[in-house]
mmCIF file of C-alpha atoms and ligand atoms in Angstrom:
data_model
loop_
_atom_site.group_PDB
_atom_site.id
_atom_site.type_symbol
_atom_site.label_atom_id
_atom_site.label_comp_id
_atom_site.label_asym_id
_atom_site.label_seq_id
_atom_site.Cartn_x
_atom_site.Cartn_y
_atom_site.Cartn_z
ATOM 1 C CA UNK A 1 49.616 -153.453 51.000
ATOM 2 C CA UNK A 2 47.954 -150.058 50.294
ATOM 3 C CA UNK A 3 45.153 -148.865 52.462
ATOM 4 C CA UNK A 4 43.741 -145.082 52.948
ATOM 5 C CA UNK A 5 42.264 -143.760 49.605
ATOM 6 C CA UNK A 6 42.363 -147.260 47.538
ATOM 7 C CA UNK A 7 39.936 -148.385 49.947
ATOM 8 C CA UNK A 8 37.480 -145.357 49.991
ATOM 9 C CA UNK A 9 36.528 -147.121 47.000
ATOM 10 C CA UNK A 10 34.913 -149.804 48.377
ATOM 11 C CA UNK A 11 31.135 -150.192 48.783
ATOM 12 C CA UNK A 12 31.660 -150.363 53.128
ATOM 13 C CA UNK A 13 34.226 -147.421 53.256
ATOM 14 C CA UNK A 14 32.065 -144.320 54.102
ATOM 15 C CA UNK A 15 33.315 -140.573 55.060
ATOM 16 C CA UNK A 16 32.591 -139.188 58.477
ATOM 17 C CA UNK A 17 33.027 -136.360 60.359
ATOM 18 C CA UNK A 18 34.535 -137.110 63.218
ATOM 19 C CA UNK A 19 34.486 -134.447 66.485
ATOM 20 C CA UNK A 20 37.800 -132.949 65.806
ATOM 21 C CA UNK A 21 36.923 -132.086 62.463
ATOM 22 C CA UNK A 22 33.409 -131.299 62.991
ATOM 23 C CA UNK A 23 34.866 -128.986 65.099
ATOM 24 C CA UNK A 24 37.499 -127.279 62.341
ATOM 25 C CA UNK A 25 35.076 -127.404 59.924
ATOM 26 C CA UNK A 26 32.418 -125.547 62.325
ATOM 27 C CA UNK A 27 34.201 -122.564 62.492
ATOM 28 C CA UNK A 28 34.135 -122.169 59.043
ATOM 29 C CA UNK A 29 30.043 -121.931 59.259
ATOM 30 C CA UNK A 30 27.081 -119.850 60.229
ATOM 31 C CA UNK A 31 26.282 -119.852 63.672
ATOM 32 C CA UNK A 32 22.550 -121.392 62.436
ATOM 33 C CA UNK A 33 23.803 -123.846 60.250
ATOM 34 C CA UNK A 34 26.781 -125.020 62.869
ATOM 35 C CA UNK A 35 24.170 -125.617 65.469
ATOM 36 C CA UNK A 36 22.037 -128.129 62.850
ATOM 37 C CA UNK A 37 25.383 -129.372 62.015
ATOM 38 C CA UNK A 38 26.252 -129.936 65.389
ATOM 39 C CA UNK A 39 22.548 -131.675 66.450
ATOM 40 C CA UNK A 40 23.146 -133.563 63.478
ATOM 41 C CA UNK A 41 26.437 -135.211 65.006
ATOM 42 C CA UNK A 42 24.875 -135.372 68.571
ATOM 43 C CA UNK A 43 21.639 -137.774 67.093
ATOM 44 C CA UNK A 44 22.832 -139.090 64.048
ATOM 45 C CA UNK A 45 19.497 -137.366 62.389
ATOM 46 C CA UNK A 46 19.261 -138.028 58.777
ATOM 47 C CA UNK A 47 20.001 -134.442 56.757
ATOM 48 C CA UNK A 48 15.459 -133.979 55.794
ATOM 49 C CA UNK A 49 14.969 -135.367 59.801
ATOM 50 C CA UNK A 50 16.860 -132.360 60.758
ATOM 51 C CA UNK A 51 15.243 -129.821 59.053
ATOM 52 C CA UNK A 52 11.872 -131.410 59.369
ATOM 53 C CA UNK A 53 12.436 -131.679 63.485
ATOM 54 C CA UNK A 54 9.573 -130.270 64.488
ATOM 55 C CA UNK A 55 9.453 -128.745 68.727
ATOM 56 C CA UNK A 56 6.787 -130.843 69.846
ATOM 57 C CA UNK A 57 8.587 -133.963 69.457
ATOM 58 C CA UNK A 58 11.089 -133.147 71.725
ATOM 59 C CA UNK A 59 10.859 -134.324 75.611
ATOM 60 C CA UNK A 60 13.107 -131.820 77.187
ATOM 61 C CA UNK A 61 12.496 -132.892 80.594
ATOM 62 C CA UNK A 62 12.937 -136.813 79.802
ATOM 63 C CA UNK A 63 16.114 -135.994 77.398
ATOM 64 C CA UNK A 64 14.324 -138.119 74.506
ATOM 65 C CA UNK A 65 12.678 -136.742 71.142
ATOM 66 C CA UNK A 66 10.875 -138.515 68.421
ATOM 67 C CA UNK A 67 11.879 -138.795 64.727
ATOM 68 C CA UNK A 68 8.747 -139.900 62.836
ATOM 69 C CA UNK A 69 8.858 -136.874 59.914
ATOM 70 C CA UNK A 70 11.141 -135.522 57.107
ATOM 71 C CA UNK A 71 11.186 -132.444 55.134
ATOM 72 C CA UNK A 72 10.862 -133.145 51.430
ATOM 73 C CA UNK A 73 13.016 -130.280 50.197
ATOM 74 C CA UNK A 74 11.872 -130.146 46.576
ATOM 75 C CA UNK A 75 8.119 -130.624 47.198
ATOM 76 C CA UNK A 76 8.502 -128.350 50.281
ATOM 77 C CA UNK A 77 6.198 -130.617 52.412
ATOM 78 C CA UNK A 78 6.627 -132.515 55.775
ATOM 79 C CA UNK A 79 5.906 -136.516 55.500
ATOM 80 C CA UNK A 80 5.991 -138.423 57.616
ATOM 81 C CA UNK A 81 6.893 -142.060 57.480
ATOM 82 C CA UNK A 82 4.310 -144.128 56.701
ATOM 83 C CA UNK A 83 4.784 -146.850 59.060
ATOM 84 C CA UNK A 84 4.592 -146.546 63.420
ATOM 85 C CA UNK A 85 7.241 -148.701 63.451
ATOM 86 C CA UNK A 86 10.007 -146.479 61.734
ATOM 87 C CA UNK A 87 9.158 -143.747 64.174
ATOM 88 C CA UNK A 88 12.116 -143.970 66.929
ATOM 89 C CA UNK A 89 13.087 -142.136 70.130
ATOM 90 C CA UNK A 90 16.800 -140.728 70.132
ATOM 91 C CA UNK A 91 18.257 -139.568 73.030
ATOM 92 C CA UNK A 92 19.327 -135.794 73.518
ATOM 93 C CA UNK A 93 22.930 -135.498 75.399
ATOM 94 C CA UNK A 94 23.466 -132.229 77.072
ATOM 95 C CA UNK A 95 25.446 -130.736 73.745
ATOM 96 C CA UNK A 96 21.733 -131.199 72.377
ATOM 97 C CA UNK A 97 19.673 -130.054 74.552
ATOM 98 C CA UNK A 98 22.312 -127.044 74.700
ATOM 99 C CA UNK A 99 21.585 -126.483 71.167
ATOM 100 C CA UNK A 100 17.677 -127.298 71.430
ATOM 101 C CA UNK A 101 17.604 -124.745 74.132
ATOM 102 C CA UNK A 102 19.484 -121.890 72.020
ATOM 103 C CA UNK A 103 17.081 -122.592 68.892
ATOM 104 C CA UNK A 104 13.774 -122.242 70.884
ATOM 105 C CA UNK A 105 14.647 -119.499 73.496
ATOM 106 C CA UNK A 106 11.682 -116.663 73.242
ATOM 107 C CA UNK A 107 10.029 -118.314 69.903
ATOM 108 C CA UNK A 108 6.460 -119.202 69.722
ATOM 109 C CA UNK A 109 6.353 -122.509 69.363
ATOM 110 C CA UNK A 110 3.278 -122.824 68.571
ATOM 111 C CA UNK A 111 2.577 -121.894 65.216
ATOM 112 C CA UNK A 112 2.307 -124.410 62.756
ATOM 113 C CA UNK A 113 5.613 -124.510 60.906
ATOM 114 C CA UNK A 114 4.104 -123.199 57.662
ATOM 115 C CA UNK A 115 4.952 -125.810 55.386
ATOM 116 C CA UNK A 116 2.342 -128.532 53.732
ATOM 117 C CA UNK A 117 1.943 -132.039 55.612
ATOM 118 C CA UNK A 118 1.423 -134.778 53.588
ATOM 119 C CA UNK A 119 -0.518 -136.860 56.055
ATOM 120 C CA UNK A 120 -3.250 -134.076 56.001
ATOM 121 C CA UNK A 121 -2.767 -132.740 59.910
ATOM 122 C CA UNK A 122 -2.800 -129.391 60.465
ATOM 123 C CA UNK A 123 1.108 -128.754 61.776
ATOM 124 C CA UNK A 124 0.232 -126.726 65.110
ATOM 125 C CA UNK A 125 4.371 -126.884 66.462
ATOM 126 C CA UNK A 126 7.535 -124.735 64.675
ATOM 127 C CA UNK A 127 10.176 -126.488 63.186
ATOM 128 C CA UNK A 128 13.342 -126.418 65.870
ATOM 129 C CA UNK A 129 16.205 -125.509 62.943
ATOM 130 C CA UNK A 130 15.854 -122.401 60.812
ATOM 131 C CA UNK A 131 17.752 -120.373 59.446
ATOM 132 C CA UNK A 132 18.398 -116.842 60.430
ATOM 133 C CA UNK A 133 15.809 -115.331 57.824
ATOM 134 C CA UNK A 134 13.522 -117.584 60.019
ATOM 135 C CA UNK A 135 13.006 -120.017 57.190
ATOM 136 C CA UNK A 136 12.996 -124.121 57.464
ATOM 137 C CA UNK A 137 16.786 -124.839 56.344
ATOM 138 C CA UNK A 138 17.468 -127.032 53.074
ATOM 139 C CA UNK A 139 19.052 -129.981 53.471
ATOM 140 C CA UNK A 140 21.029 -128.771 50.225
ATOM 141 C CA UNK A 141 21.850 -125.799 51.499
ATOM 142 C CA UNK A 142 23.607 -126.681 54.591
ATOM 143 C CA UNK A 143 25.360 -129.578 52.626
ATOM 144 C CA UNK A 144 26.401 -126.846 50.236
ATOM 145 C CA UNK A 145 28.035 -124.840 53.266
ATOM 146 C CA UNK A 146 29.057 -127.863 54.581
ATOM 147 C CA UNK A 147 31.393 -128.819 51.890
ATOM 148 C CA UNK A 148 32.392 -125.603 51.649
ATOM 149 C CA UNK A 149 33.255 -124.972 55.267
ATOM 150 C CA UNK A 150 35.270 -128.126 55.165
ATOM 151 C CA UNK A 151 37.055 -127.269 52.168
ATOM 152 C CA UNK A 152 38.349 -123.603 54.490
ATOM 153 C CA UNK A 153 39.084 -125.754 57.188
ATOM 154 C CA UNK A 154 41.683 -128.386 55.030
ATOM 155 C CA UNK A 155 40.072 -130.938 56.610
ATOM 156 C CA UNK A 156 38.423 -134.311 53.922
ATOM 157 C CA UNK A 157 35.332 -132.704 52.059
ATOM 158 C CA UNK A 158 32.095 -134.204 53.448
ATOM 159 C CA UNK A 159 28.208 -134.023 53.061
ATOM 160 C CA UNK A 160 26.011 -133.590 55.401
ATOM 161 C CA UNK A 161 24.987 -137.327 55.754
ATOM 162 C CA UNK A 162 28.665 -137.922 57.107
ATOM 163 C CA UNK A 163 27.406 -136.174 60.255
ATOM 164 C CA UNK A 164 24.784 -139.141 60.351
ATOM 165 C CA UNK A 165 27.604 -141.520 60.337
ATOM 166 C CA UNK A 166 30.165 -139.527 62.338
ATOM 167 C CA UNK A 167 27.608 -140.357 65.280
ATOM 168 C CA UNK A 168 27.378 -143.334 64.403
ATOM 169 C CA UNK A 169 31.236 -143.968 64.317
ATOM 170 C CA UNK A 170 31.368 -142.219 67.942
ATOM 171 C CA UNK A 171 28.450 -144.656 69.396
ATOM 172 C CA UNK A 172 30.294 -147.446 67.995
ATOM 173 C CA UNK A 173 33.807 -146.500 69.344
ATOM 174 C CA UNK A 174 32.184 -145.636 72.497
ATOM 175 C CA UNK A 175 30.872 -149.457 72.732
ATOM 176 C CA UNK A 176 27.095 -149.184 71.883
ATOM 177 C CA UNK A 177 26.026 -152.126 70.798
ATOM 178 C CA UNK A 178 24.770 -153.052 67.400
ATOM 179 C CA UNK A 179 20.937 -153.404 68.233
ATOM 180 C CA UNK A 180 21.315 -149.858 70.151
ATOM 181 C CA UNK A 181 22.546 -148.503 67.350
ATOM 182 C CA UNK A 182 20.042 -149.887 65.030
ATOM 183 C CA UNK A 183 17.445 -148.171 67.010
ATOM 184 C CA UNK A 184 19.003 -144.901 67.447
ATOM 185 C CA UNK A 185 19.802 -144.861 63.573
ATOM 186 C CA UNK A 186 16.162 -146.067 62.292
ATOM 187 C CA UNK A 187 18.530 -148.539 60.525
ATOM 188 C CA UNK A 188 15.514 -150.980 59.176
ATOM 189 C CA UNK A 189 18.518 -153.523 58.613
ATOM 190 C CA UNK A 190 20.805 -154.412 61.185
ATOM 191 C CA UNK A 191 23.791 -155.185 59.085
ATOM 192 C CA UNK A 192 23.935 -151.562 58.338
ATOM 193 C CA UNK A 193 24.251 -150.609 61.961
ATOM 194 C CA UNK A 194 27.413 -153.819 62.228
ATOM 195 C CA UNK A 195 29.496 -151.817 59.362
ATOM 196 C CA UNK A 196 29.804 -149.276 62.085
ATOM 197 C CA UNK A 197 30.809 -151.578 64.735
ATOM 198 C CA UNK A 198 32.613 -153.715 62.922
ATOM 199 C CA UNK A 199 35.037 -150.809 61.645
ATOM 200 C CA UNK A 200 36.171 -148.834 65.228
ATOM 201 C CA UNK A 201 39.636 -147.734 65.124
ATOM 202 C CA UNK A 202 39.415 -150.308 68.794
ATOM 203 C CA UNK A 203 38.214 -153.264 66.267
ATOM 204 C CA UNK A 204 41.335 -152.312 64.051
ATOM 205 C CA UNK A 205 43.773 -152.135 66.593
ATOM 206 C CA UNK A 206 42.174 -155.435 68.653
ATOM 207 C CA UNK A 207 42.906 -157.027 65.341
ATOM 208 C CA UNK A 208 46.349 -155.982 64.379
ATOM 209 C CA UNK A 209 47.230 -156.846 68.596
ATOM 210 C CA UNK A 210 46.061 -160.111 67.753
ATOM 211 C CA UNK A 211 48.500 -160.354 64.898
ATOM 212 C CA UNK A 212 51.503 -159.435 66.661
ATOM 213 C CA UNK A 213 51.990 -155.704 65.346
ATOM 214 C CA UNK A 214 52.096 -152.555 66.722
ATOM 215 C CA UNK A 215 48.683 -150.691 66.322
ATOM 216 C CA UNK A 216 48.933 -147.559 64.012
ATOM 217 C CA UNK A 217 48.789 -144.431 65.490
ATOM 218 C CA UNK A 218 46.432 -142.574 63.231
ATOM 219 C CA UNK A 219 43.460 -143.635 61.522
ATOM 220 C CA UNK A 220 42.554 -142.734 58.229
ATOM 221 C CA UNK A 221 39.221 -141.459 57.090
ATOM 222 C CA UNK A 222 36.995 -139.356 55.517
ATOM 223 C CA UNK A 223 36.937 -138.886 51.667
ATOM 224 C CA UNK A 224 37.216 -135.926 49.531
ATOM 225 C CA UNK A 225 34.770 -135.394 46.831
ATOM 226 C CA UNK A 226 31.478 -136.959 48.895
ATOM 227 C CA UNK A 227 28.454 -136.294 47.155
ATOM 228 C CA UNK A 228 26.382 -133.517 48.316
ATOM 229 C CA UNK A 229 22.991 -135.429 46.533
ATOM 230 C CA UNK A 230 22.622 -135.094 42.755
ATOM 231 C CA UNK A 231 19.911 -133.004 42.277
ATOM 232 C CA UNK A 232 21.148 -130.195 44.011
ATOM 233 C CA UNK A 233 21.175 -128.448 40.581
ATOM 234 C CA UNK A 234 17.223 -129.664 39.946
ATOM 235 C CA UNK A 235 15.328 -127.559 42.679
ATOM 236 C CA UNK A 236 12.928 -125.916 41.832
ATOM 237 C CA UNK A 237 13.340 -121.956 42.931
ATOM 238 C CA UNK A 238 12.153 -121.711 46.113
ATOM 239 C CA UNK A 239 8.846 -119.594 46.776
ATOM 240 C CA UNK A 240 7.317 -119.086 50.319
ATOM 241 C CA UNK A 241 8.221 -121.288 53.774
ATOM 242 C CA UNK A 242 11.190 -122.556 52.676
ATOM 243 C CA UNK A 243 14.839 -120.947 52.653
ATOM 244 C CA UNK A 244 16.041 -119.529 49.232
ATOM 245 C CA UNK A 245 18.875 -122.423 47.138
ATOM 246 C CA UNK A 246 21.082 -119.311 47.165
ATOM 247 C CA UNK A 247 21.036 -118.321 50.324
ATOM 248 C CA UNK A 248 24.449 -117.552 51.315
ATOM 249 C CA UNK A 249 27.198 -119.453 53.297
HETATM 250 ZN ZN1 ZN B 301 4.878 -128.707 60.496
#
């Protein structure tokens, strides 16, 4: 019986980064981007959350912030989800707020962050992630230097969503349960947050136990080739507010 890259094929079997990579493949990256990278594995924030995080969502004091807009990359707006009940806390662990703190030291945070809302407000906070030409970040982009980065570090090519899921993997292993984990993710459907749970190395090894066999000692995952979004290629060239497509790894 075959496992490994046979069953990458399969609908459930999705490529993470896990911490040891994360951390291979970090090296490889711009300081700016490897901090977004890193939030992104430290609250499981979906690629246009990140970039859209604006300041005044986050509670430093309290540890939480609130994920209630995205940045729409090729419209270069802000929008934020139309319903109050998609909005969700996520809680900041000291890696974040480590990061958080390095992003915001000295800025004025203030100032709107320059790009279009949908819902009509007038955006009076900055955006906490951009990048060093002081620009909001493209989801794109960092996916681009993403891949890249993992490709110089030899460890399995990922997108940026597989920091999503790396978190997810970690609060699963760690023993969050499902309904947590549902709320921390936004996951509107609840079976999406059990593929996580359901699929822990522990789960694996509880199982094969139970069957009389040694558990393995490594764990296979990750997938090479992960799509970085297909319309990478169809952006439009980037004007004002928003990071240039070629801006540099
Ligand atoms: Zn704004």
């Amino acid at each position: 019986m075959c496992r490994g890259q046979t069953a990458q094929k399969s609908k459930r079997a999705k490529p993470y980064l896990d911490a040891e990579n994360a951390e291979k493949m970090g090296e490889h990256l711009r300081s700016d981007y490897r901090d977004a990278v890193d939030f992104g594995g430290e609250t499981g924030l979906r690629p246009g959350e990140l970039c859209g995080l604006h300041a005044n969502y986050v509670d430093r004091e309290r540890g939480w912030m609130w994920v209630r807009e995205v940045l729409v990359a090729r419209r270069r707006v802000i929008r934020s989800f139309p319903k109050d009940e998609d909005v969700r806390a996520v809680p900041l662990t000291p890696k974040a707020i480590e990061i958080l703190d390095r992003q915001l030291k000295g800025r004025n945070l203030t100032h709107g962050c320059g790009l279009e809302h949908t819902d009509g407000t007038e955006c009076a906070s900055a955006l906490v992630f951009l990048s060093k030409r002081g620009r909001p970040m493209r989801p794109d982009g960092v996916g681009a230097c993403v891949r890249l980065a993992s490709k110089k570090a030899e460890v399995p090519a990922v997108s940026l969503y597989a920091t999503r899921r790396g978190f997810a993997t970690r609060a699963a292993e760690g023993g969050l349960d499902v309904f947590a984990l549902a709320d921390v993710m936004g996951h509107g459907d609840i079976r999406q947050s059990r593929e996580y749970v359901q699929q822990t190395p522990t789960v694996r090894a509880r199982v094969i136990a139970a069957l009389g066999q040694a558990p393995p000692l490594t764990v296979i995952h990750g997938a090479a080739g992960a799509s970085l979004g297909a319309d990478r290629d169809q952006q439009p060239p980037s004007e004002t507010g928003i990071e240039a497509n070629e801006n540099a790894c």
